[in-house]
mmCIF file of C-alpha atoms and ligand atoms in Angstrom:
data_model
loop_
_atom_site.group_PDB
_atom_site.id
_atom_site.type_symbol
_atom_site.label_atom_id
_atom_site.label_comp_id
_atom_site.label_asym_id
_atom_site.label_seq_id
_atom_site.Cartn_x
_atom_site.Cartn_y
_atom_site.Cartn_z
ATOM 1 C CA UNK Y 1 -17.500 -56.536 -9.245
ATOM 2 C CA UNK Y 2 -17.447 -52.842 -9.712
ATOM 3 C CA UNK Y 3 -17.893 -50.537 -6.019
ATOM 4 C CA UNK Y 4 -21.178 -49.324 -5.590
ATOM 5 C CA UNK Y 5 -21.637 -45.349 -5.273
ATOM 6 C CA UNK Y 6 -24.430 -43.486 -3.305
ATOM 7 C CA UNK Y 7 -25.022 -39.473 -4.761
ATOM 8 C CA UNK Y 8 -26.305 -37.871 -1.624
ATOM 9 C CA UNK Y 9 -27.474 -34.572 -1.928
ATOM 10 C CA UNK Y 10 -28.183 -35.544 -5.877
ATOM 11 C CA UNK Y 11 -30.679 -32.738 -6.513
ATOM 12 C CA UNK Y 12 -29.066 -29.607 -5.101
ATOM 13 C CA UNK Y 13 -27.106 -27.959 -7.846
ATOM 14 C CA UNK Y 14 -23.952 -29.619 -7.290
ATOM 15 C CA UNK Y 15 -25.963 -33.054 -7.097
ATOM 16 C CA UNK Y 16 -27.203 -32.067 -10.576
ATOM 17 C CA UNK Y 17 -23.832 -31.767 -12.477
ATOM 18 C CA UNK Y 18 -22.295 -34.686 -10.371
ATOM 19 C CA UNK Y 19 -25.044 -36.937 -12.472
ATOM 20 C CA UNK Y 20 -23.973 -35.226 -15.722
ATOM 21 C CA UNK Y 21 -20.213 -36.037 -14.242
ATOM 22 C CA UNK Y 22 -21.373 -39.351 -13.717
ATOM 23 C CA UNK Y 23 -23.046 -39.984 -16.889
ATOM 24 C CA UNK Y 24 -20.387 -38.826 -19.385
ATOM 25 C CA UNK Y 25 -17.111 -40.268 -17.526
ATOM 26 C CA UNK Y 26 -15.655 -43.201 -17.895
ATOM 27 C CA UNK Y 27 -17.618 -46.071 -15.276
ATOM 28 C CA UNK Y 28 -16.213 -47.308 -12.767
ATOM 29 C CA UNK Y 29 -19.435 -47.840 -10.801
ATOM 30 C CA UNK Y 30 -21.201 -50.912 -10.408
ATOM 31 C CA UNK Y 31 -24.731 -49.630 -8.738
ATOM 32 C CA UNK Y 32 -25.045 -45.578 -7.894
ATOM 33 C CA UNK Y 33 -27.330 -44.753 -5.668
ATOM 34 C CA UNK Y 34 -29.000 -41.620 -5.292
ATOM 35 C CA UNK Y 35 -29.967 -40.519 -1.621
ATOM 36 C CA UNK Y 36 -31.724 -36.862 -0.981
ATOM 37 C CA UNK Y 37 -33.730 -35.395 1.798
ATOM 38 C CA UNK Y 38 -36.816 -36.984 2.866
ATOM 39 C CA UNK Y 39 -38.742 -33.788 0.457
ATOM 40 C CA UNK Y 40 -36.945 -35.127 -2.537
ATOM 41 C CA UNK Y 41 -37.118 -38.847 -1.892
ATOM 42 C CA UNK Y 42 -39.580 -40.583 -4.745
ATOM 43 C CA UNK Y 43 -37.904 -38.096 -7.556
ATOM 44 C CA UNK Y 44 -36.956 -39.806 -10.595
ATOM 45 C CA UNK Y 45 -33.612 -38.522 -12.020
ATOM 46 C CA UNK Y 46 -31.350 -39.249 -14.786
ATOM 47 C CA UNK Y 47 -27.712 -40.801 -14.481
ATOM 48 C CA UNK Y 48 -25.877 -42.648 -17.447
ATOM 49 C CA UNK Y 49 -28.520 -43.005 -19.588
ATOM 50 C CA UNK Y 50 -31.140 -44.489 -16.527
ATOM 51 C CA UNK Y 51 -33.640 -43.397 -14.860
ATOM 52 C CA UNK Y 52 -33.422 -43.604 -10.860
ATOM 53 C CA UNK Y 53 -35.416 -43.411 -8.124
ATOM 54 C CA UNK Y 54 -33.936 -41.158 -4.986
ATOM 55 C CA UNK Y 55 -34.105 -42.201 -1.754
ATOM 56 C CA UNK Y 56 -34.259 -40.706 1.690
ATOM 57 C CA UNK Y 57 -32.038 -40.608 3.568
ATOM 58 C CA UNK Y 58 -31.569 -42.819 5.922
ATOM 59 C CA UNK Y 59 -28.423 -45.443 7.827
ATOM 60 C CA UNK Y 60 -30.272 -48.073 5.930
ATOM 61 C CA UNK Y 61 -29.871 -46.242 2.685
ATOM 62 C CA UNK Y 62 -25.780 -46.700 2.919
ATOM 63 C CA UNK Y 63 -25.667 -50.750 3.105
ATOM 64 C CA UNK Y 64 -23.811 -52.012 0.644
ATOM 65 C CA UNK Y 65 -22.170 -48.613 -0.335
ATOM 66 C CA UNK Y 66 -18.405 -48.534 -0.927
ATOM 67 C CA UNK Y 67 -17.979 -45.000 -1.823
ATOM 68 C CA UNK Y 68 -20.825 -42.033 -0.620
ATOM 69 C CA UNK Y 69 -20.503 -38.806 -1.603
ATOM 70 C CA UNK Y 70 -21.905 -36.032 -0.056
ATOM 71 C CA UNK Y 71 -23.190 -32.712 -0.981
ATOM 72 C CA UNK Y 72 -25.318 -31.500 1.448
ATOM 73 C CA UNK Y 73 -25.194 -28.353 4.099
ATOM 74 C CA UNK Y 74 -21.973 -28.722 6.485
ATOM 75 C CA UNK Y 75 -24.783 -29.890 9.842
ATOM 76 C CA UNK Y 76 -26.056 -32.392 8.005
ATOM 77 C CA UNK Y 77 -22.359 -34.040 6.196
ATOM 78 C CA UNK Y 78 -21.491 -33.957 10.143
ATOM 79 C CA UNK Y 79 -24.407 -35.988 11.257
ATOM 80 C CA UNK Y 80 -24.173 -38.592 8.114
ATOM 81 C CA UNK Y 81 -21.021 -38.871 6.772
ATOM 82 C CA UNK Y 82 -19.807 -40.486 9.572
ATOM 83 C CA UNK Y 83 -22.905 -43.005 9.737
ATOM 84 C CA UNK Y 84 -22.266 -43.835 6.151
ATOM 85 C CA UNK Y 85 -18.309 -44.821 7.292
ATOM 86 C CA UNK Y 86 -19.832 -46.641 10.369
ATOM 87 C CA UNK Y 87 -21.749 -48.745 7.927
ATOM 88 C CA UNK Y 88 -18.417 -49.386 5.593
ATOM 89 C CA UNK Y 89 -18.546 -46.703 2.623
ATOM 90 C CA UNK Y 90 -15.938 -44.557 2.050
ATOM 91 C CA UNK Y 91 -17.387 -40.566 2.510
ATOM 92 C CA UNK Y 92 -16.246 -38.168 0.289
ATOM 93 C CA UNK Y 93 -17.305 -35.451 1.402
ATOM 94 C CA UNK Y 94 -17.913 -31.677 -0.210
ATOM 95 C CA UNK Y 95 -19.245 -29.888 3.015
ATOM 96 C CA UNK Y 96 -16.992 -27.776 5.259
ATOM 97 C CA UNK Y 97 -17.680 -30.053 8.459
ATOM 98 C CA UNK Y 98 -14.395 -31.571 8.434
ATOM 99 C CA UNK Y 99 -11.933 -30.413 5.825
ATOM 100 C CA UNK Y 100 -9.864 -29.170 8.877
ATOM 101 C CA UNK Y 101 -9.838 -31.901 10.743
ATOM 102 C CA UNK Y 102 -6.442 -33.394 10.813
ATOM 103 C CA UNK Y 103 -7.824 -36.708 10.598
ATOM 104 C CA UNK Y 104 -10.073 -36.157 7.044
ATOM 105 C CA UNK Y 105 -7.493 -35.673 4.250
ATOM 106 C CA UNK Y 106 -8.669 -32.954 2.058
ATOM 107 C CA UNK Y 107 -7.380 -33.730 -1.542
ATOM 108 C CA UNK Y 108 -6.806 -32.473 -5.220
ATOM 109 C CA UNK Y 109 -5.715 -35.069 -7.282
ATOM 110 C CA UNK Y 110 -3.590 -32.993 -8.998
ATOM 111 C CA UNK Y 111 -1.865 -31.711 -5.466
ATOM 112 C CA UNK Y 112 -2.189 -34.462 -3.443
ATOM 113 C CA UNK Y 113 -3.374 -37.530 -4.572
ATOM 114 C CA UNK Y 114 -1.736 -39.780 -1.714
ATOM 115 C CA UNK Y 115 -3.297 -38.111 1.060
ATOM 116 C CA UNK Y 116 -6.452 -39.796 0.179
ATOM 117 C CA UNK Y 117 -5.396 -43.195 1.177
ATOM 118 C CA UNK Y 118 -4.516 -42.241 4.795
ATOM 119 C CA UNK Y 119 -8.131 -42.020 6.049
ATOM 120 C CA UNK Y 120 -8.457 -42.833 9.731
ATOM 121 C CA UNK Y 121 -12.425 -42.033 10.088
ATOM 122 C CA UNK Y 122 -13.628 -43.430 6.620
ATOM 123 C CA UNK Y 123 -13.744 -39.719 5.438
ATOM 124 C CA UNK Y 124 -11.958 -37.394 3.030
ATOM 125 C CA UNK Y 125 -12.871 -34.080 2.554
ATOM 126 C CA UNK Y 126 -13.171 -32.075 -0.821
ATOM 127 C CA UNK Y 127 -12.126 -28.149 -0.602
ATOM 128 C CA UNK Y 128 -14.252 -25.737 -1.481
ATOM 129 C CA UNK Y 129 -14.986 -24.097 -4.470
ATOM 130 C CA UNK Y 130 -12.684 -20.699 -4.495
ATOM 131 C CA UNK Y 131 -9.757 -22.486 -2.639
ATOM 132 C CA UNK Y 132 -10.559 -25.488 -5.673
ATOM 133 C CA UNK Y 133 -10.159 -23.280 -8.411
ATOM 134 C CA UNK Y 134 -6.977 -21.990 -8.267
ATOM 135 C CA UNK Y 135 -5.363 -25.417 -6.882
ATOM 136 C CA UNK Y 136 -4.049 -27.440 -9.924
ATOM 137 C CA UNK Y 137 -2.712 -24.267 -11.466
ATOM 138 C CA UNK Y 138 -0.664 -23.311 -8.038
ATOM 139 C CA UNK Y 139 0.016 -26.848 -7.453
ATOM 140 C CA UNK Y 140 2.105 -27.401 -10.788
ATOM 141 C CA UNK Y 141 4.097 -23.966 -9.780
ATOM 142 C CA UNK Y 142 4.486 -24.978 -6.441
ATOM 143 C CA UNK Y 143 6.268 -28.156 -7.506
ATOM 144 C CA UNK Y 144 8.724 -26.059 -9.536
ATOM 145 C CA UNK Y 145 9.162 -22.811 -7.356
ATOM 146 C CA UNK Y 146 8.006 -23.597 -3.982
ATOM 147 C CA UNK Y 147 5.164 -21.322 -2.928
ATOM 148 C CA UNK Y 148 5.995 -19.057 0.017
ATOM 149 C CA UNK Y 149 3.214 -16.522 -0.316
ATOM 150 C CA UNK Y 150 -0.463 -15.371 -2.138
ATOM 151 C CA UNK Y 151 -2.572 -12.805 -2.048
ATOM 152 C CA UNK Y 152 -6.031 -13.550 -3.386
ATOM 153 C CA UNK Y 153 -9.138 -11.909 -4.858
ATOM 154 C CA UNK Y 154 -12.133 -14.108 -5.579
ATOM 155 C CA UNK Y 155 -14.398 -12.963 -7.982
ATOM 156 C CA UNK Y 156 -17.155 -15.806 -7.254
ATOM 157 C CA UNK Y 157 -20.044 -16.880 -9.364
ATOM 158 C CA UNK Y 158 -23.649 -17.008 -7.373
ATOM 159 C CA UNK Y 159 -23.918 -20.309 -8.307
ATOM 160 C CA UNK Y 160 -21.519 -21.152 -5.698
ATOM 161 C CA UNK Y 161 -24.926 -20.312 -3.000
ATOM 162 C CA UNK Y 162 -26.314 -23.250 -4.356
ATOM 163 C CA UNK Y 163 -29.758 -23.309 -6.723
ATOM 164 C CA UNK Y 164 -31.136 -19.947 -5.309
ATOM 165 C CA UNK Y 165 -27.629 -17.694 -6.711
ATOM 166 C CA UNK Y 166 -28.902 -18.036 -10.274
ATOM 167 C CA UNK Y 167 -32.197 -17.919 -9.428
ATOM 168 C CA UNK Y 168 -31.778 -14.825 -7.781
ATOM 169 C CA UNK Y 169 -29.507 -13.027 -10.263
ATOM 170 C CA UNK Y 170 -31.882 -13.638 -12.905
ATOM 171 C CA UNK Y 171 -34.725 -12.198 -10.884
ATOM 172 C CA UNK Y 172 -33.027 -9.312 -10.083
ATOM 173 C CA UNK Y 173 -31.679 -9.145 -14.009
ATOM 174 C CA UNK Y 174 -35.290 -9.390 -15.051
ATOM 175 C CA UNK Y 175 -36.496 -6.747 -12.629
ATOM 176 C CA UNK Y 176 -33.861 -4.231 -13.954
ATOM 177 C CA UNK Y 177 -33.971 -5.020 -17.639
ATOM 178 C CA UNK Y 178 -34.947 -2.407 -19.518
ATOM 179 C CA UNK Y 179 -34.273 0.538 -17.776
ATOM 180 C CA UNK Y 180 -31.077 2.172 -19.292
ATOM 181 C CA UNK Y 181 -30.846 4.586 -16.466
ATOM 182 C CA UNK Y 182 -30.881 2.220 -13.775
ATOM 183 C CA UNK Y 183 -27.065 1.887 -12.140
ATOM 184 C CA UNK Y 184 -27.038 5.531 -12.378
ATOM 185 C CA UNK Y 185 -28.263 7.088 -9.117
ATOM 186 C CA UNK Y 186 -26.613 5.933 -5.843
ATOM 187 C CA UNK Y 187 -29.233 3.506 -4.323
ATOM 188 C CA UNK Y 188 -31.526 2.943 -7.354
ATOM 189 C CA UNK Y 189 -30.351 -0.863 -7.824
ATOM 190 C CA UNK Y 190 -31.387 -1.221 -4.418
ATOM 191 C CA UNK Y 191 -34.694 0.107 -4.687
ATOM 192 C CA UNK Y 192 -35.759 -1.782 -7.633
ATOM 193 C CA UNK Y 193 -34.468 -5.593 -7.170
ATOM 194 C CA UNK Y 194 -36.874 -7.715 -4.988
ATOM 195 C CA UNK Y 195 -36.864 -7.755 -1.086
ATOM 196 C CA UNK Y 196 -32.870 -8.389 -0.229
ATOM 197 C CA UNK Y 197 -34.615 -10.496 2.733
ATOM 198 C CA UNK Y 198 -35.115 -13.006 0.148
ATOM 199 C CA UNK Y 199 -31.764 -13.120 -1.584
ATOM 200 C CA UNK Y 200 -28.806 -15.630 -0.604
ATOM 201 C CA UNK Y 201 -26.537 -12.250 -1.128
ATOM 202 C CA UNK Y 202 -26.749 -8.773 1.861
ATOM 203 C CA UNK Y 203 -26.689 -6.483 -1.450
ATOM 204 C CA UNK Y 204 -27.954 -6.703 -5.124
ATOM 205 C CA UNK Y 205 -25.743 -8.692 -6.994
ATOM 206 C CA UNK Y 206 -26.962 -7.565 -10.590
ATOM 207 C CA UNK Y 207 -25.365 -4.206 -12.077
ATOM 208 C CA UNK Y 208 -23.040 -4.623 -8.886
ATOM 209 C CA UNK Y 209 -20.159 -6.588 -6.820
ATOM 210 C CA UNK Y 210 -20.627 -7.535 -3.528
ATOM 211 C CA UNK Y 211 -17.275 -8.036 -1.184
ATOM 212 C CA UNK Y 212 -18.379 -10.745 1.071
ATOM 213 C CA UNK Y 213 -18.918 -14.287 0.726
ATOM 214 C CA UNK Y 214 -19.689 -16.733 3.547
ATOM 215 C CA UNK Y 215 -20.660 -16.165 6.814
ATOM 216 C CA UNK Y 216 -18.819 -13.554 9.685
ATOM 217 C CA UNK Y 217 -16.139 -14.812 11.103
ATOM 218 C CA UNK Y 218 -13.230 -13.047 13.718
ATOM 219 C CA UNK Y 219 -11.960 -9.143 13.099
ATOM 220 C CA UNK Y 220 -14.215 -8.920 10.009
ATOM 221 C CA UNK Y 221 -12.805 -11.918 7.719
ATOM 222 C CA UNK Y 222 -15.764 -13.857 6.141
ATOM 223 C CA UNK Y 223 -15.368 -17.900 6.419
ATOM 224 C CA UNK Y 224 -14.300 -18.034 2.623
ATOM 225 C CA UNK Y 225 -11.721 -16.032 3.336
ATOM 226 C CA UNK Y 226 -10.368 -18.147 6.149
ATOM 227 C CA UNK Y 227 -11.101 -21.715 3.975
ATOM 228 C CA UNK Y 228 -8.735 -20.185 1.052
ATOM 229 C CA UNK Y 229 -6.231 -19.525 3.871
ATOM 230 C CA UNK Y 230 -6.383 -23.396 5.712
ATOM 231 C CA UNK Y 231 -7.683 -25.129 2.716
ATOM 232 C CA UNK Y 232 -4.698 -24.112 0.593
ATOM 233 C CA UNK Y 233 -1.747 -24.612 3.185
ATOM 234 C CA UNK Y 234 -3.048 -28.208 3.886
ATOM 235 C CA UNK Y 235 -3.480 -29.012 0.293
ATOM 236 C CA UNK Y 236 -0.330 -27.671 -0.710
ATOM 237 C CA UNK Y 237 1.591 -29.224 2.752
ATOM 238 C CA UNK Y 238 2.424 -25.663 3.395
ATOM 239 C CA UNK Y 239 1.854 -25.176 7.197
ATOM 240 C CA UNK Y 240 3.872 -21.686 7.420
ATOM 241 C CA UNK Y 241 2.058 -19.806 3.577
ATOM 242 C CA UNK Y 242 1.319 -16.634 3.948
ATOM 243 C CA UNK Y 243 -2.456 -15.733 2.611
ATOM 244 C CA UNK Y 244 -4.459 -13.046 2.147
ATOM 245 C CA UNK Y 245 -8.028 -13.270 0.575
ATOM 246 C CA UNK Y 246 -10.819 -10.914 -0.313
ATOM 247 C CA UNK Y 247 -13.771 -12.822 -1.718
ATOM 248 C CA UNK Y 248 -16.354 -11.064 -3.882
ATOM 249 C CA UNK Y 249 -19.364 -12.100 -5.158
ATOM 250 C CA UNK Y 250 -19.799 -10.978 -9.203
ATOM 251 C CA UNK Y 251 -23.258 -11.568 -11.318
ATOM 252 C CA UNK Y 252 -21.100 -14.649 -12.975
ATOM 253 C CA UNK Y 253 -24.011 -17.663 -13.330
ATOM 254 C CA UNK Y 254 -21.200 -19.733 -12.649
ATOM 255 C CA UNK Y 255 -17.263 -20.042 -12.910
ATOM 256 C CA UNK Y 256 -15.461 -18.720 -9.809
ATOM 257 C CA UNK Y 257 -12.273 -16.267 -10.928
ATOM 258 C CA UNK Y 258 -9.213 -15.152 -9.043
ATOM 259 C CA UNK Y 259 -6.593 -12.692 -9.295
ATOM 260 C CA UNK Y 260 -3.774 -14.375 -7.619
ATOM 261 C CA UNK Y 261 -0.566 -12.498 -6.438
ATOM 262 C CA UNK Y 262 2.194 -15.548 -5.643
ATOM 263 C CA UNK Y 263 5.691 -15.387 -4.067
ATOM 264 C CA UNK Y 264 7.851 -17.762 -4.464
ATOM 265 C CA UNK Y 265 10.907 -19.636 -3.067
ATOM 266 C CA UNK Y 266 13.016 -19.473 -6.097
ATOM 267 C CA UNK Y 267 13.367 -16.583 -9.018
ATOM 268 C CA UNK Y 268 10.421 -17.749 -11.495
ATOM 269 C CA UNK Y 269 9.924 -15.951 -15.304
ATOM 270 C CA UNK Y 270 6.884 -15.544 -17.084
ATOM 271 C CA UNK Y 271 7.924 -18.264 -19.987
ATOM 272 C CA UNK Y 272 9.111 -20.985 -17.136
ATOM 273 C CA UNK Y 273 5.531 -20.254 -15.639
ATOM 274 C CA UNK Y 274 4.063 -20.848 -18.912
ATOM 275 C CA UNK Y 275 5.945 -23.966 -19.682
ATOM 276 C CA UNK Y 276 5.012 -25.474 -16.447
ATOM 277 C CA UNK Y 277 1.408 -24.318 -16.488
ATOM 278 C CA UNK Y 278 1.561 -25.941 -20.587
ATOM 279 C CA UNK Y 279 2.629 -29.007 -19.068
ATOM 280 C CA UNK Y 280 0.141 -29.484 -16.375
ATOM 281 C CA UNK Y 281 -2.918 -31.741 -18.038
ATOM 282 C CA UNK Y 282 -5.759 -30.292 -16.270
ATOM 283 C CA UNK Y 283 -4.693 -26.424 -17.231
ATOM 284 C CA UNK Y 284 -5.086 -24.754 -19.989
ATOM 285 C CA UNK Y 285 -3.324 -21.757 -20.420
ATOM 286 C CA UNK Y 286 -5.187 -18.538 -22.491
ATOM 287 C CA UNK Y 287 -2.639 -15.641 -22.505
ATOM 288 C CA UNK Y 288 -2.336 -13.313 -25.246
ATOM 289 C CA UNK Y 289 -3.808 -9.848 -24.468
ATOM 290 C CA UNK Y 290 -2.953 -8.303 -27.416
ATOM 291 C CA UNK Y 291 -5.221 -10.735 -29.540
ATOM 292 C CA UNK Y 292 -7.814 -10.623 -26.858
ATOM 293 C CA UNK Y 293 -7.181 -13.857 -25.326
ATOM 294 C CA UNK Y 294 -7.474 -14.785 -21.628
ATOM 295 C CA UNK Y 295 -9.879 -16.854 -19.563
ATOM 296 C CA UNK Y 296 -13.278 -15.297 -18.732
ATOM 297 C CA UNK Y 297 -16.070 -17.544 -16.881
ATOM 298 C CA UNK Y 298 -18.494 -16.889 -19.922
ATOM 299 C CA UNK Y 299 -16.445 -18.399 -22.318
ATOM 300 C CA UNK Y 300 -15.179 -21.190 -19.512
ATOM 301 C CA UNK Y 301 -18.413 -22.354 -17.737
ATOM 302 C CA UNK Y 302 -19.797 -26.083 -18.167
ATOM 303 C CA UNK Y 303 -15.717 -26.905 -18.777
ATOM 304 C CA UNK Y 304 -13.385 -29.631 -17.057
ATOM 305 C CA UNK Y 305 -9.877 -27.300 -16.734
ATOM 306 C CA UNK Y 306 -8.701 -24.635 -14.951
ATOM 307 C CA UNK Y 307 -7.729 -21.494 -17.132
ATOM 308 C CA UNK Y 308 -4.819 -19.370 -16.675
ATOM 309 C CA UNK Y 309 -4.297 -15.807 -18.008
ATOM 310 C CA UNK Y 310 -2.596 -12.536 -17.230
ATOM 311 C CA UNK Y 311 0.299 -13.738 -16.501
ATOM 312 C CA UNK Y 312 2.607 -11.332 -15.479
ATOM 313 C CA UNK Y 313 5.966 -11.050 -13.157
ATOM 314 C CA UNK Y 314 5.139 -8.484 -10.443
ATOM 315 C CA UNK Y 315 6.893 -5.296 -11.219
ATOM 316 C CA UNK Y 316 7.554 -4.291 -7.442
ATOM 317 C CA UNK Y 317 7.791 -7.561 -5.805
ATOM 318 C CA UNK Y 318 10.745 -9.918 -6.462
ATOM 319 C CA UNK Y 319 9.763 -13.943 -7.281
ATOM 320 C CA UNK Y 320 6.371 -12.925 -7.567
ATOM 321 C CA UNK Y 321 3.922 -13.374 -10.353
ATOM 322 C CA UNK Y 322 0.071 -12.026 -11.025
ATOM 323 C CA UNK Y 323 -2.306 -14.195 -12.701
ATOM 324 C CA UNK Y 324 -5.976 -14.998 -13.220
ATOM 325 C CA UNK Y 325 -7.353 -18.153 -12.657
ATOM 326 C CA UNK Y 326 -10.584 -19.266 -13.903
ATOM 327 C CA UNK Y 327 -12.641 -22.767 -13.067
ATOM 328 C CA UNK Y 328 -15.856 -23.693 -12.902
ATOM 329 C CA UNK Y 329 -17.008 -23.814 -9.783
ATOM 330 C CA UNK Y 330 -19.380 -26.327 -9.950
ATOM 331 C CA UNK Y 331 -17.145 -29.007 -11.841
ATOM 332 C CA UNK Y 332 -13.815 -28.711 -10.824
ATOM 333 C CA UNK Y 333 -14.893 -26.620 -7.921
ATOM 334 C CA UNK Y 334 -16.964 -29.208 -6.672
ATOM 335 C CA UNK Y 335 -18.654 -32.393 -8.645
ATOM 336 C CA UNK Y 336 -15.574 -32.816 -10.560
ATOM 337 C CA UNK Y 337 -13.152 -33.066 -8.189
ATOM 338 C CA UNK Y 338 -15.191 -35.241 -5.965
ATOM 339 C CA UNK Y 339 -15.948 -37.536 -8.702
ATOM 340 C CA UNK Y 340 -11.921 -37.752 -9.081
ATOM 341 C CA UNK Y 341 -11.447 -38.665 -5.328
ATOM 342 C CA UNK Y 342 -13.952 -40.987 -5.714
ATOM 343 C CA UNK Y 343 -12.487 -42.690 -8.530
ATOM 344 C CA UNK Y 344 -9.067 -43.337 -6.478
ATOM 345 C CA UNK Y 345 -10.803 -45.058 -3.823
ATOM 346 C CA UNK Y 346 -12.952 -46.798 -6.662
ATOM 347 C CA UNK Y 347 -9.749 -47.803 -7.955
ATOM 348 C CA UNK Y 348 -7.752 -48.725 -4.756
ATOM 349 C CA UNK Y 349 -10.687 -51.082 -3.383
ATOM 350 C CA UNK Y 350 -10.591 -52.791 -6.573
ATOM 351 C CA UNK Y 351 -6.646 -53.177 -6.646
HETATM 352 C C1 LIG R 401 -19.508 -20.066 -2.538
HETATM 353 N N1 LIG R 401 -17.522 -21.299 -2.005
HETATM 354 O O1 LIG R 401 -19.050 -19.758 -3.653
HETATM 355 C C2 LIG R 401 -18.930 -21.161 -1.768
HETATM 356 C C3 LIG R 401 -19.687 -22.414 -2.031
HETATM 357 N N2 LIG R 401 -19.155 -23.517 -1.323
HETATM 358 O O2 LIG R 401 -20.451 -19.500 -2.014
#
């Protein structure tokens, strides 16, 4: 019989295009579940075709469950996910609770599929959404050139906050429309969005950029600067890579961006780069500036790949390349790419 899946977390705004996910790949799910907070239990949502019920959440909830995935704040994946292993599912889980923990894998298929099998507390961790982006694309050059060093700048969607980013942008959109002075006068965005007190970002994010994303961490780095740093050496089984990130936050609905900056081991060209990136099935390559062709998140969003552009050998640094990456950071960056860990262990516990 096919593994039965619990969605927990299944109406925050990763929850919502996991049951899209759901709906529209192939099914390897027998029963799936849908688990929220107790505020959202009793809502009736939509997954391949059906409509289900939600339930709370509760240890009760996860009998029967082979595979649970979570997308819920990192306190409440710490409390849970490990109840839902106690009680025999497999967690998969999209917080940051414990994708550093040495022992919670933390996998991209297309990096390191194996690592999900070796799962000493019933848990494997899913990265997040700016380190997730950029993976499968630095992955396939990785394999070829063997990464030694990247420099990073995220330009990150406000989707990425969760359901209040868009909601937010658009607020502060629809407070500004209309005025075609406003972005003129130092200060006059400020003055004329709603009270910052209510907004996920510490600046306006419409008519602007905002360099910080996360929470404070030590010497002034913000924690998704630090997660693109550990995220990407244990993904890539690089202990020793150098990283440096900036994350910004850009009015983007969603589809996180990247300009990334990579050394490598070995002498790479533009065309080999090409030819690998070409090859790599989940990467699509868009790179031809003089027709007007490379990735942007408006023309990527709601889209399975990751997009590559720009690319460039560094004119100062030797082995090095510049690129842009786009993904979307709600599918690949998230849903997606839990939905594909999922589907290994769906596909291991049936072997
Ligand atoms: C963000 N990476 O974009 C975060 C979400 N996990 O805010």
């Amino acid at each position: 019989s096919k593994p039965t899946l619990a969605v927990v977390g299944a109406t925050g705004a990763v929850g919502t295009v996991m049951l899209d996910i759901l709906s529209n790949r192939p099914d390897v799910w027998g029963e799936i579940r849908l688990i929220a907070s107790p505020r959202s239990a009793g809502k009736v949502l939509r997954v391949r075709g059906e409509d289900v019920v939600v339930q709370a959440l509760s240890p009760e909830a996860f009998d029967g469950v082979d595979v649970a995935m979570f997308d819920v704040p990192d306190e409440v994946s710490a409390e849970w996910a490990p109840i839902a292993a106690a009680r025999g599912a497999v967690a998969v889980d999209n917080s940051g609770a414990f994708r550093m923990d040495p022992d919670v894998p933390l996998v991209v298929p297309e990096c390191n599929p194996e690592a999900a099998r070796v799962r000493p507390k019933g848990i494997i961790s899913n990265p997040n959404c700016t380190t997730l982006s950029m993976m499968a694309a630095m992955g396939a050059l990785h394999r070829e050139y063997g990464l030694k060093a990247l420099v990073v700048a995220s330009y990150q969607a406000v989707s990425g906050a969760g359901v209040a980013g868009p909601e937010r942008l658009y607020d502060e959109v629809a407070a500004l429309a209309g005025d075609r002075a406003i972005g003129t006068v130092a200060g006059d965005v400020r003055k004329a969005v709603p009270d910052l007190a209510d907004s996920p970002f510490p600046a306006p994010i419409a008519f602007n950029v905002v360099p910080w994303a996360g929470s404070l961490k030590e010497d002034g780095w913000a924690s998704e600067e630090l997660k693109v740093r550990n995220e990407s050496r244990k993904i890539l089984g690089i202990p020793d890579l150098k990283v440096s990130a900036t994350c910004v936050r850009v009015p983007v609905v969603t589809t996180h961006s990247l300009a990334v900056h990579a050394t490598f081991s070995k002498p790479v060209t533009v065309e080999g780069a090409r030819a690998i990136l070409d090859a790599a099935p989940t990467v699509v390559v868009l790179d031809d500036p003089a027709a007007g062709v490379f990735p942007t998140p408006a023309d990527v969003v709601g889209t399975d790949p990751t997009y590559v552009g720009r690319i460039r050998q560094a004119l100062d640094f030797p082995d090095t390349l510049d690129l842009f990456v786009c993904g979307d950071n709600l599918r690949k960056g998230a849903a997606l790419n839990t939905a594909e860990i999922a589907e290994l262990v769906a596909a291991e516990l049936s072997a």
